[in-house]
XYZ file of C-alpha atoms in Angstrom:
716
model
C -11.185 23.052 -30.625
C -12.103 22.324 -26.711
C -14.316 19.435 -27.481
C -12.207 18.081 -29.144
C -9.099 18.391 -27.327
C -10.996 16.804 -24.507
C -11.950 13.961 -26.414
C -8.008 13.533 -27.009
C -7.673 13.536 -23.770
C -10.041 11.324 -22.506
C -8.369 8.836 -25.603
C -5.125 9.541 -23.238
C -6.571 8.639 -20.323
C -8.079 5.418 -21.497
C -5.390 4.373 -23.379
C -2.929 4.708 -19.893
C -5.975 3.346 -18.072
C -5.783 -0.009 -20.802
C -1.628 0.356 -20.414
C -2.009 -0.061 -16.884
C -4.546 -2.591 -16.445
C -2.245 -4.964 -19.339
C 0.807 -4.835 -16.606
C 2.033 -7.834 -15.189
C 2.408 -6.790 -11.597
C -1.823 -5.512 -12.162
C -2.466 -9.160 -11.872
C -0.206 -9.671 -8.298
C -2.518 -10.022 -5.315
C 0.425 -9.666 -2.541
C -2.521 -10.089 0.473
C -2.667 -13.675 -1.160
C -1.839 -15.809 1.159
C -1.741 -14.106 4.163
C -4.687 -15.058 6.171
C -4.954 -18.178 8.238
C -8.170 -21.278 7.984
C -10.611 -21.938 10.696
C -13.484 -24.081 9.034
C -12.601 -27.662 9.703
C -13.709 -28.710 6.051
C -10.651 -26.157 5.472
C -7.866 -27.488 8.051
C -9.041 -30.780 7.831
C -10.133 -31.192 11.556
C -11.481 -29.313 14.378
C -10.127 -26.925 16.091
C -8.963 -27.686 19.730
C -5.821 -25.303 20.379
C -5.445 -21.476 21.076
C -3.106 -21.093 18.260
C -4.218 -20.095 15.142
C -3.535 -22.938 12.957
C -0.563 -21.977 9.951
C -1.861 -19.430 7.114
C 1.126 -19.424 4.177
C 2.742 -16.758 6.725
C 3.631 -14.005 3.892
C 4.031 -11.269 4.090
C 1.867 -8.180 2.075
C 4.629 -5.469 1.905
C 7.124 -3.754 0.018
C 10.349 -5.723 -1.610
C 11.749 -6.855 -4.253
C 13.502 -9.955 -5.760
C 15.311 -11.913 -3.412
C 15.819 -7.975 -1.126
C 17.497 -7.266 2.004
C 14.319 -5.097 3.054
C 11.261 -6.635 3.600
C 8.912 -3.583 4.729
C 6.181 -4.684 5.432
C 3.923 -4.305 8.508
C 3.295 -6.187 11.767
C 0.463 -7.183 13.866
C 1.772 -9.881 15.700
C 5.307 -10.971 16.340
C 6.192 -14.395 16.872
C 3.473 -15.475 14.335
C 5.223 -16.513 10.853
C 5.731 -13.045 8.666
C 4.594 -10.901 10.972
C 1.190 -9.853 9.203
C -2.187 -12.106 9.892
C -5.389 -10.991 7.464
C -8.047 -11.177 10.232
C -5.530 -8.718 12.767
C -7.266 -5.568 13.554
C -3.572 -3.058 14.680
C -0.362 -2.359 13.070
C 2.895 -2.587 15.847
C 4.744 -1.093 13.516
C 5.921 -1.907 9.735
C 9.944 -4.377 10.006
C 12.393 -4.035 7.656
C 12.963 -7.872 7.542
C 11.020 -10.264 7.095
C 10.407 -14.085 5.931
C 7.734 -16.312 7.009
C 9.621 -19.092 9.531
C 8.699 -16.368 12.875
C 12.499 -14.796 12.137
C 13.179 -11.102 11.989
C 10.668 -8.756 11.352
C 13.924 -6.152 12.420
C 13.796 -2.448 13.340
C 9.942 -2.297 13.314
C 9.050 1.784 13.400
C 5.271 3.598 13.680
C 4.607 7.419 12.727
C 2.853 8.632 15.571
C 1.274 11.989 17.049
C -0.254 13.274 20.590
C -0.117 10.313 23.259
C 1.073 7.059 23.076
C 2.919 4.596 25.594
C 5.474 1.896 25.491
C 3.077 -0.608 26.074
C 0.190 0.834 24.304
C 0.766 2.356 20.793
C -0.769 0.247 18.377
C -2.726 1.175 15.612
C -6.075 0.032 14.718
C -7.135 -0.351 11.094
C -9.469 -1.276 8.307
C -8.776 -3.622 5.100
C -10.837 -0.935 3.222
C -8.322 1.458 3.615
C -5.392 -0.994 2.834
C -3.587 -1.775 -0.476
C -1.067 -2.850 -1.654
C 0.791 -3.927 -4.921
C 3.984 -5.152 -5.848
C 6.947 -3.284 -4.551
C 4.338 -1.202 -2.654
C 2.187 -0.753 0.308
C -0.101 1.672 2.096
C -2.669 1.410 4.837
C -4.597 3.987 7.121
C -3.547 3.964 10.409
C -6.862 5.062 12.580
C -5.402 5.752 16.106
C -2.894 8.366 14.612
C -5.425 10.042 11.449
C -2.139 8.534 9.559
C -1.360 7.335 6.184
C 1.414 5.334 5.430
C 2.704 4.200 2.241
C 6.237 1.906 2.152
C 7.823 1.314 -1.027
C 11.778 -0.392 -1.025
C 15.186 -0.471 -2.700
C 17.506 -3.921 -2.735
C 18.931 -2.382 0.884
C 15.933 -0.111 1.421
C 13.277 1.295 2.995
C 11.588 4.148 1.652
C 8.315 5.276 3.634
C 5.984 8.493 3.182
C 3.112 9.309 6.177
C 1.306 11.616 5.495
C -0.316 13.245 8.887
C -4.133 14.578 7.370
C -5.204 15.827 11.137
C -1.675 17.821 11.447
C -0.626 17.443 14.932
C 3.315 16.804 16.409
C 5.288 14.440 14.071
C 6.757 11.717 16.120
C 8.399 8.407 15.743
C 8.256 5.237 17.787
C 10.821 2.588 16.968
C 10.137 -0.534 18.345
C 14.578 -1.248 18.665
C 13.761 -4.033 22.131
C 11.126 -5.595 19.833
C 11.918 -8.130 16.487
C 10.414 -11.945 16.515
C 14.660 -12.380 18.272
C 14.423 -10.609 21.140
C 17.042 -8.629 20.029
C 19.955 -8.532 22.456
C 21.709 -5.134 21.673
C 20.087 -2.001 20.192
C 21.467 1.401 19.643
C 19.429 4.437 18.539
C 20.838 8.216 18.460
C 20.305 11.547 16.909
C 22.962 11.521 14.217
C 22.253 14.638 11.975
C 20.103 17.984 12.356
C 18.023 15.238 9.586
C 19.270 12.063 10.019
C 18.940 8.918 12.881
C 21.173 5.680 13.141
C 22.170 2.704 15.543
C 21.959 -0.499 14.920
C 18.980 -3.962 16.703
C 21.158 -7.208 17.101
C 18.608 -10.546 16.418
C 19.037 -12.907 14.303
C 20.964 -10.954 12.387
C 23.544 -7.364 12.877
C 21.338 -4.757 11.563
C 22.661 -1.428 10.993
C 19.920 1.327 9.701
C 20.525 5.152 8.777
C 17.517 7.366 8.748
C 17.568 10.471 6.733
C 14.433 12.424 7.250
C 12.737 16.264 5.824
C 12.350 16.863 8.460
C 14.905 18.080 11.158
C 15.143 15.975 14.163
C 14.462 17.668 17.366
C 15.096 14.145 20.209
C 15.324 10.675 20.047
C 14.598 9.364 23.943
C 14.432 6.354 25.574
C 10.737 5.768 27.038
C 10.426 2.406 29.166
C 7.450 0.969 31.290
C 7.082 -2.111 33.826
C 6.566 -3.828 30.183
C 7.708 -2.516 27.307
C 10.932 0.349 26.124
C 10.493 2.045 22.537
C 12.382 4.467 21.373
C 10.747 7.662 20.177
C 11.909 10.387 17.243
C 10.692 13.874 17.264
C 10.430 16.091 14.406
C 10.877 19.267 14.393
C 6.948 21.159 12.776
C 6.975 24.084 11.489
C 3.757 23.195 9.766
C 4.788 23.454 6.141
C 4.869 20.207 5.249
C 2.449 17.462 6.478
C 4.131 14.373 5.124
C 7.228 12.562 6.678
C 9.118 10.872 4.305
C 11.957 9.067 5.784
C 14.490 6.988 3.629
C 16.507 3.769 5.507
C 19.462 2.286 4.784
C 20.656 -1.132 6.309
C 23.824 -3.325 6.221
C 24.234 -6.288 8.098
C 28.505 -4.796 8.190
C 27.806 -1.516 9.244
C 26.504 1.742 9.763
C 28.638 3.187 7.188
C 27.404 0.683 5.163
C 23.947 1.421 5.815
C 24.527 5.179 4.790
C 26.105 4.427 1.044
C 23.609 1.821 0.185
C 21.370 4.581 0.539
C 22.834 7.184 -1.537
C 23.259 4.178 -4.454
C 20.208 3.348 -4.440
C 17.857 6.454 -3.350
C 20.007 8.697 -3.221
C 18.199 12.162 -4.240
C 14.768 10.345 -5.575
C 11.342 10.829 -4.775
C 9.459 7.966 -2.931
C 7.136 7.831 -6.323
C 10.616 7.761 -8.472
C 11.608 4.862 -6.029
C 7.962 3.113 -6.173
C 8.141 3.172 -9.835
C 11.108 1.551 -10.281
C 10.462 -1.497 -7.986
C 7.419 -2.051 -10.439
C 9.097 -2.113 -12.854
C 11.270 -4.545 -11.788
C 8.481 -6.675 -10.640
C 7.348 -6.235 -14.109
C 10.046 -7.420 -15.506
C 10.544 -10.399 -14.111
C 7.513 -11.599 -14.149
C 7.697 -10.667 -17.965
C 10.052 -14.485 -18.059
C 6.512 -16.072 -18.645
C 3.706 -14.936 -20.410
C 0.217 -16.719 -20.668
C -3.219 -16.260 -21.871
C -6.417 -18.239 -22.886
C -6.860 -19.092 -19.374
C -9.600 -18.191 -17.024
C -8.586 -14.130 -15.436
C -8.712 -16.540 -12.370
C -6.022 -18.389 -12.801
C -3.633 -15.652 -14.675
C -4.449 -13.530 -11.517
C -3.139 -16.671 -8.950
C -0.360 -17.754 -11.868
C 1.269 -14.117 -11.541
C 0.923 -13.356 -7.320
C 2.529 -17.231 -7.120
C 5.302 -16.299 -9.646
C 5.646 -12.937 -8.076
C 5.599 -14.766 -4.277
C 8.714 -17.351 -5.662
C 11.162 -14.423 -5.510
C 11.407 -13.641 -2.001
C 14.188 -15.789 -0.706
C 16.537 -16.706 0.033
C 17.446 -12.683 0.644
C 20.211 -10.434 -0.329
C 23.088 -10.054 2.533
C 25.778 -7.920 1.370
C 26.345 -4.790 0.683
C 26.810 -2.480 -2.138
C 30.509 -2.039 -2.250
C 29.642 -6.372 -2.130
C 30.441 -6.437 1.610
C 29.284 -9.081 4.157
C 29.615 -10.596 7.591
C 30.672 -14.385 6.683
C 30.269 -17.178 8.464
C 32.845 -16.889 11.397
C 31.296 -13.321 11.737
C 34.043 -11.527 9.919
C 33.847 -8.834 7.357
C 34.748 -10.165 3.751
C 34.815 -8.304 0.120
C 33.017 -9.948 -2.900
C 32.535 -9.942 -6.415
C 29.292 -11.685 -6.115
C 25.786 -11.001 -4.008
C 25.712 -12.772 -0.534
C 22.457 -14.646 0.122
C 21.041 -16.533 3.306
C 21.188 -20.194 3.135
C 17.972 -20.910 1.379
C 14.926 -22.973 2.737
C 16.599 -26.898 1.173
C 14.227 -28.990 2.018
C 11.175 -26.737 0.613
C 12.405 -24.902 -1.443
C 14.771 -27.648 -3.561
C 12.189 -29.193 -4.881
C 10.942 -26.700 -7.693
C 11.327 -22.641 -6.153
C 14.895 -22.963 -6.502
C 15.150 -24.254 -10.154
C 12.312 -22.024 -10.721
C 15.060 -18.706 -10.197
C 17.434 -20.494 -11.711
C 15.106 -20.710 -15.203
C 14.272 -16.944 -14.693
C 17.592 -15.692 -12.469
C 20.763 -17.493 -13.224
C 22.781 -15.058 -11.602
C 21.081 -14.511 -8.655
C 20.629 -18.696 -8.205
C 24.820 -19.215 -8.936
C 25.371 -16.900 -6.481
C 23.021 -18.564 -3.837
C 25.255 -21.414 -5.434
C 28.578 -19.296 -4.129
C 27.101 -18.043 -0.705
C 26.653 -21.423 0.195
C 29.411 -22.774 -0.319
C 31.304 -20.240 0.828
C 29.476 -20.663 4.457
C 30.356 -24.265 3.880
C 34.203 -23.870 3.791
C 34.519 -21.737 6.747
C 31.711 -24.209 8.690
C 34.147 -27.551 8.767
C 33.764 -28.320 5.337
C 30.384 -28.984 5.243
C 27.879 -27.718 2.617
C 24.867 -26.067 4.699
C 21.700 -28.474 4.796
C 18.417 -26.529 6.556
C 15.579 -28.416 8.520
C 15.991 -32.157 7.138
C 17.476 -33.992 3.893
C 20.727 -32.811 2.351
C 18.838 -30.924 -0.592
C 21.692 -28.374 -1.645
C 23.289 -31.671 -3.815
C 20.026 -31.358 -5.743
C 20.093 -27.321 -6.114
C 23.509 -27.350 -7.452
C 23.290 -30.860 -9.851
C 19.778 -29.045 -10.844
C 20.972 -26.000 -11.981
C 24.988 -27.251 -13.203
C 22.995 -30.536 -15.806
C 20.883 -27.455 -16.861
C 23.989 -25.526 -17.729
C 23.969 -22.624 -15.288
C 27.558 -23.084 -14.006
C 28.855 -19.509 -12.196
C 30.577 -20.703 -9.724
C 33.178 -22.762 -8.407
C 31.740 -26.871 -9.072
C 34.512 -28.425 -7.645
C 34.149 -27.354 -4.717
C 30.196 -27.970 -4.513
C 31.542 -31.263 -4.934
C 33.821 -31.412 -2.318
C 31.717 -29.532 0.256
C 28.725 -31.990 -1.095
C 30.689 -35.297 -0.882
C 31.773 -34.295 2.926
C 28.455 -34.307 3.694
C 27.101 -37.950 2.352
C 30.237 -39.581 3.300
C 31.650 -37.935 6.689
C 30.033 -38.227 9.518
C 30.622 -34.275 11.609
C 28.064 -31.480 13.766
C 27.558 -29.910 10.449
C 27.357 -32.764 8.051
C 23.855 -35.341 7.841
C 22.387 -36.851 10.935
C 22.993 -40.173 11.839
C 25.031 -40.849 8.303
C 27.124 -43.277 9.927
C 24.166 -45.679 9.890
C 22.829 -44.548 7.314
C 26.148 -45.689 5.410
C 27.133 -48.567 7.002
C 22.981 -50.514 7.275
C 21.804 -48.533 4.305
C 19.199 -46.940 6.000
C 18.301 -45.817 9.637
C 16.661 -46.724 12.339
C 14.124 -45.590 14.879
C 13.375 -46.055 18.495
C 11.316 -49.284 19.337
C 8.901 -47.233 21.316
C 4.620 -46.683 22.126
C 1.874 -44.010 22.167
C 4.292 -41.826 20.117
C 2.953 -37.822 20.233
C 2.627 -36.558 17.254
C 5.234 -33.452 18.177
C 7.964 -35.709 19.944
C 11.347 -34.927 18.201
C 13.087 -38.721 17.623
C 15.053 -39.269 14.231
C 12.762 -38.978 11.381
C 14.250 -42.274 10.283
C 12.675 -43.243 7.369
C 11.892 -39.739 6.124
C 15.512 -39.532 6.734
C 16.856 -42.911 4.555
C 14.790 -41.989 1.218
C 15.760 -38.189 1.193
C 19.400 -38.653 2.104
C 19.477 -41.700 -1.298
C 18.027 -38.750 -3.768
C 20.476 -36.685 -2.187
C 23.156 -39.378 -2.933
C 21.828 -40.223 -6.117
C 22.376 -35.457 -6.409
C 25.471 -35.973 -5.559
C 26.376 -38.518 -7.863
C 25.603 -36.055 -10.940
C 28.208 -34.068 -9.754
C 30.506 -36.638 -9.270
C 29.819 -37.103 -12.850
C 30.195 -33.901 -13.693
C 33.846 -33.407 -12.545
C 34.915 -37.310 -13.292
C 34.886 -38.764 -10.565
C 34.101 -42.440 -11.117
C 34.632 -44.447 -8.430
C 32.137 -41.695 -6.194
C 29.813 -41.542 -8.621
C 29.351 -45.764 -8.640
C 29.236 -45.055 -4.849
C 26.406 -42.817 -4.683
C 24.537 -44.926 -7.644
C 24.473 -47.709 -5.521
C 23.525 -45.716 -2.635
C 20.676 -43.850 -3.744
C 18.895 -46.951 -4.413
C 18.469 -47.014 -0.402
C 15.225 -46.419 -0.387
C 14.262 -49.491 -0.534
C 15.404 -50.481 2.333
C 12.373 -49.888 4.041
C 9.845 -50.163 1.835
C 7.127 -52.965 3.724
C 5.426 -55.263 1.172
C 3.287 -56.762 3.916
C 2.208 -52.886 3.839
C 2.656 -51.071 0.953
C 4.142 -48.580 2.800
C 7.578 -47.206 3.828
C 8.416 -48.122 7.057
C 10.383 -47.388 10.311
C 12.748 -50.335 11.933
C 14.278 -50.706 15.108
C 18.031 -51.356 15.146
C 17.704 -55.587 15.266
C 16.075 -54.511 11.377
C 12.487 -55.361 12.990
C 9.409 -53.535 11.411
C 8.442 -50.877 13.909
C 5.275 -52.573 15.332
C 2.979 -49.481 16.650
C 2.166 -48.873 13.000
C -0.489 -46.074 12.375
C -0.872 -45.168 8.543
C -2.764 -42.709 9.737
C -1.299 -41.223 12.597
C 0.962 -38.062 11.863
C 4.231 -37.392 13.724
C 6.300 -34.128 13.560
C 9.575 -36.092 13.456
C 8.842 -40.616 14.521
C 9.104 -42.333 11.525
C 8.745 -39.053 9.460
C 9.175 -35.763 9.080
C 5.777 -33.767 8.924
C 3.625 -36.261 7.937
C 1.859 -39.953 8.189
C 2.729 -43.024 6.379
C 0.442 -41.545 3.818
C 2.152 -38.769 2.660
C 5.163 -40.442 2.850
C 4.638 -42.168 -0.502
C 6.589 -42.819 -3.856
C 9.537 -40.648 -2.808
C 12.163 -42.043 -5.525
C 12.180 -38.966 -8.363
C 14.831 -40.460 -9.582
C 13.611 -43.808 -9.978
C 9.728 -43.997 -10.927
C 10.207 -47.296 -12.470
C 12.554 -48.524 -9.235
C 9.800 -47.461 -6.883
C 6.771 -48.442 -8.552
C 8.408 -51.967 -9.374
C 8.733 -52.226 -5.481
C 4.779 -53.351 -5.746
C 3.393 -56.505 -7.246
C 1.374 -54.770 -9.789
C 0.443 -50.972 -11.540
C -2.808 -52.064 -10.447
C -1.653 -52.038 -6.302
C -0.356 -49.310 -7.091
C -3.105 -47.719 -8.878
C -5.279 -48.515 -5.821
C -2.810 -47.604 -3.060
C -2.752 -44.039 -5.196
C -7.003 -43.973 -5.500
C -7.217 -44.872 -1.678
C -4.912 -42.198 -0.844
C -6.659 -39.513 -2.102
C -9.687 -40.819 -1.296
C -9.034 -42.223 2.674
C -10.532 -39.428 4.580
C -8.011 -37.404 6.984
C -9.483 -38.981 10.691
C -9.186 -35.326 12.411
C -5.377 -35.569 13.486
C -4.716 -32.167 14.559
C -1.083 -30.714 13.469
C 0.021 -27.328 13.778
C 1.645 -27.615 9.882
C -0.371 -30.730 8.203
C -3.274 -28.869 6.973
C -5.453 -29.079 3.306
C -5.982 -32.540 2.812
C -7.967 -34.423 -0.165
C -8.056 -37.591 1.143
C -4.189 -38.507 3.175
C -3.264 -36.202 0.837
C -1.790 -33.376 2.479
C -1.390 -30.224 0.191
C -0.044 -27.878 3.125
C 2.974 -29.325 3.894
C 5.569 -30.629 1.383
C 7.301 -34.450 2.063
C 3.849 -35.308 -0.268
C 3.715 -32.829 -3.293
C 5.453 -34.607 -6.184
C 2.989 -37.820 -5.587
C -0.023 -36.751 -8.399
C 2.502 -37.382 -10.808
C 2.844 -41.426 -9.974
C 0.158 -42.312 -11.802
C 1.231 -41.195 -14.834
C 4.115 -44.270 -14.565
C 1.267 -46.876 -14.616
C -0.144 -45.461 -17.677
C -3.218 -43.135 -15.675
C -1.678 -39.965 -16.510
C -5.452 -38.530 -17.342
C -5.803 -39.237 -12.990
C -2.791 -37.669 -12.111
C -3.974 -34.615 -14.205
C -7.588 -34.565 -12.596
C -5.521 -34.013 -9.299
C -3.698 -31.545 -10.083
C -6.092 -29.941 -11.221
C -7.981 -29.560 -8.306
C -5.285 -28.551 -5.775
C -4.527 -25.395 -8.052
C -8.339 -25.026 -8.365
C -9.628 -25.432 -4.844
C -6.294 -25.398 -2.458
C -5.084 -22.030 -3.444
C -7.667 -18.544 -2.471
C -8.895 -20.711 0.251
C -10.214 -19.344 3.662
C -13.475 -16.849 4.578
C -12.196 -14.475 2.639
C -10.382 -16.449 -0.628
C -7.027 -15.547 0.496
C -5.185 -18.634 2.150
C -2.794 -21.298 0.667
C -3.428 -24.741 1.469
C -0.358 -24.364 4.127
C 2.707 -22.476 4.647
C 3.998 -21.316 1.903
C 7.703 -21.655 3.118
C 9.659 -19.749 1.516
C 7.963 -19.813 -2.147
C 7.889 -23.640 -2.784
C 3.800 -23.442 -2.629
C 4.016 -20.816 -5.367
C 6.366 -22.523 -7.744
C 4.005 -25.347 -7.238
C 1.700 -24.013 -8.720
C 3.674 -21.343 -10.866
C 5.276 -24.626 -12.867
C 2.164 -26.998 -12.984
C 0.234 -24.068 -14.102
C 2.287 -23.956 -17.420
C 2.395 -27.807 -17.941
C 6.526 -28.621 -16.994
C 7.451 -29.432 -13.204
C 10.782 -30.602 -11.908
C 9.329 -34.119 -10.838
C 13.475 -35.004 -10.016
C 14.473 -31.265 -9.869
C 18.427 -32.853 -9.745
C 17.398 -33.832 -13.513
C 17.695 -31.226 -15.964
C 13.829 -31.811 -17.455
C 10.389 -31.342 -16.666
C 7.160 -33.742 -16.322
C 5.072 -32.432 -19.278
C 0.725 -32.077 -17.528
C -1.813 -30.692 -18.911
C -1.171 -26.603 -18.623
C -3.937 -24.150 -17.062
C -3.718 -21.709 -19.754
C -3.509 -22.366 -23.692
C -0.780 -20.264 -24.075
C 2.785 -19.813 -22.456
C 5.964 -17.708 -23.577
C 9.085 -18.506 -21.705
C 11.777 -16.412 -21.681
C 15.255 -17.679 -19.825
C 16.966 -15.637 -18.228
C 20.555 -14.809 -19.005
C 20.613 -16.927 -22.698
C 17.806 -14.900 -23.799
C 15.933 -18.181 -24.918
C 12.483 -18.821 -24.873
C 10.410 -21.357 -25.842
C 6.782 -21.919 -26.951
C 4.550 -23.906 -24.703
C 0.919 -24.419 -26.390
C -2.355 -26.194 -25.279
C -5.144 -27.949 -27.277
C -7.829 -30.214 -26.725
C -10.280 -29.680 -23.718
C -9.755 -33.534 -21.960
C -7.125 -34.562 -19.493
C -5.942 -37.684 -20.857
C -2.701 -36.260 -22.744
C -3.059 -37.700 -26.164
C 0.437 -36.163 -27.850
C 3.384 -34.192 -27.225
C 5.818 -32.755 -30.217
C 8.668 -30.775 -29.444
C 9.943 -28.588 -32.097
C 7.311 -30.582 -34.264
C 8.864 -34.175 -33.190
C 7.066 -36.472 -31.191
C 8.176 -36.783 -27.365
C 8.708 -39.964 -26.037
C 6.941 -40.389 -23.321
C 6.378 -37.585 -21.069
C 9.368 -35.891 -20.106
C 10.869 -33.094 -21.763
C 14.784 -32.417 -21.373
C 15.487 -28.396 -20.489
C 17.950 -27.833 -23.327
C 15.407 -30.080 -25.371
C 12.457 -27.554 -25.023
C 15.202 -24.359 -24.803
C 16.810 -25.491 -28.869
C 13.206 -26.390 -30.050
C 11.558 -23.223 -29.304
C 8.070 -24.940 -28.401
C 6.190 -27.650 -27.473
C 2.641 -28.412 -28.116
C 0.596 -30.291 -25.928
C -2.593 -32.178 -27.726
C -5.435 -33.419 -25.581
C -8.625 -35.564 -25.275
């Protein structure tokens, strides 16, 4: 009987392990994207600058989808997300991160023994480090402490095991983040609690409950740095220090309330399991099979990465700090501004497909800010792409927001000059394009108007505004915006086949080298090659600018084969010819072959990018470039399942060959499910059937796919 019982136990253990391995979260690698590219073959140039080239700038720590808290290790301040895989020391565990050299609020590190304000970081090795969705672990060698982190939407949970005993202390790097905190405060607030705030790129309030009594909180200074040190009463009965950290951007009281509501009396393992279950539920919206293990792991890792930003900023009670710095209360969740220049292309639409409630609250949030900041819709960095986001949601039937308010803000951006509106909009409206300065020998890093990029992007934004004008019945502005959407043609130079800058007198910029990259002269973070073929709303008109399909074919072939000339530009890495997958401007260009009857050539490029430009570098943990709040990740997700948001403002997808044989996609909100099946082994799409009916062309409508429930892509 004993042997039978043992056999049953072994069988149960095998079943449990099998179930765990089948979990979608087991396919996520939070370290993917944390490494930096170093080799010239990967970068596209030989490094001469002392600073590191950009990695994906993502963090490996614990978080939930679009959460307020990102609890993650800090290996270097002012370094993207704060974590670089090649680093070997940890300064603390911060509670916010993005990847754009900001945030890293409230970094703290457990300690014991002696340390100093300018010397307290700990070495670590990757052999004693691990991560999974909602969980991070590392062994701190200096203090012999095993650190574990998990989180809720607004709270962090730390578990520190002191493997060699010793006094228990917590170093709070209260005077430092990525944004040079202006003010801060930390104090003992109860027998086992500490609270305060740190003010830098948002004033974060915190309340910490510990499992040990707090002895004292002291401020230690030296000639270089100032830290806070929390000492705990240690009776020797428990070698574990547990900290429950509630956060809020409104008040300490709200931080405490968030902590009570989201963690309360739950244990560390309870919260970790909840986090895992949350991610499992999200990832299960897309189930894939019939592909390689590598492709499946990369798919779920990039799907996970697509839901990091924008970040929550309202509390459990609905309160948030608005654009006027006033405390407000709403019945929606208040989010940070999206990184529109990047994520409008794909990521924001993917969020809407899986989490439409989040997408709608993002629209409500940006409308709230826009309404209080002069009546302009918020923008980000370049362009005016909230318009494409709103249009893409509305036309897909995702509509739980005030579309008339959104349209009012979008229209003002497009038609009224102002500090918060579109830069150079008067010039654009007057002549249909934006002029660039007439100068020579412009260094890559100089800042000008990026006039070519602005012109073609404004034309697309006009198209997006037109779709909402049509939805609300504004016929006059619909007509105007559709006319303006053709402005992308105004800077096309037929003599070179490039989009090219003009001076104020209408003459072409003479000092023109299509290979030379600029940060903001004529082009934004690109050269002329990478600025080809951007008119997602009018691909036929775009192609017609060239004398023939053959001319387009040759131009595209040259783009992907003409070698990068070795220019060193910090945010341009990962080249296929002169195409740069490490930055956003040309991410839609591979599809241009579709519009000249050469779809299979597009697929060859897409396959190479998916296979060779993710998981790059020495450790196989780098992206071709910066993830930019999920854009690079969402690009992979959508192309891997064969439906890409070529024109995100439109409710349709361009169909390509998936990496997987079978895909099952469950849309959020409606619960409708559609399947995608891939048959055949070639690059060329022979036939696409949707609901049993052959599709005309390569675009499938969102509602068409949802209603039909299935699509088959046959290749040869």
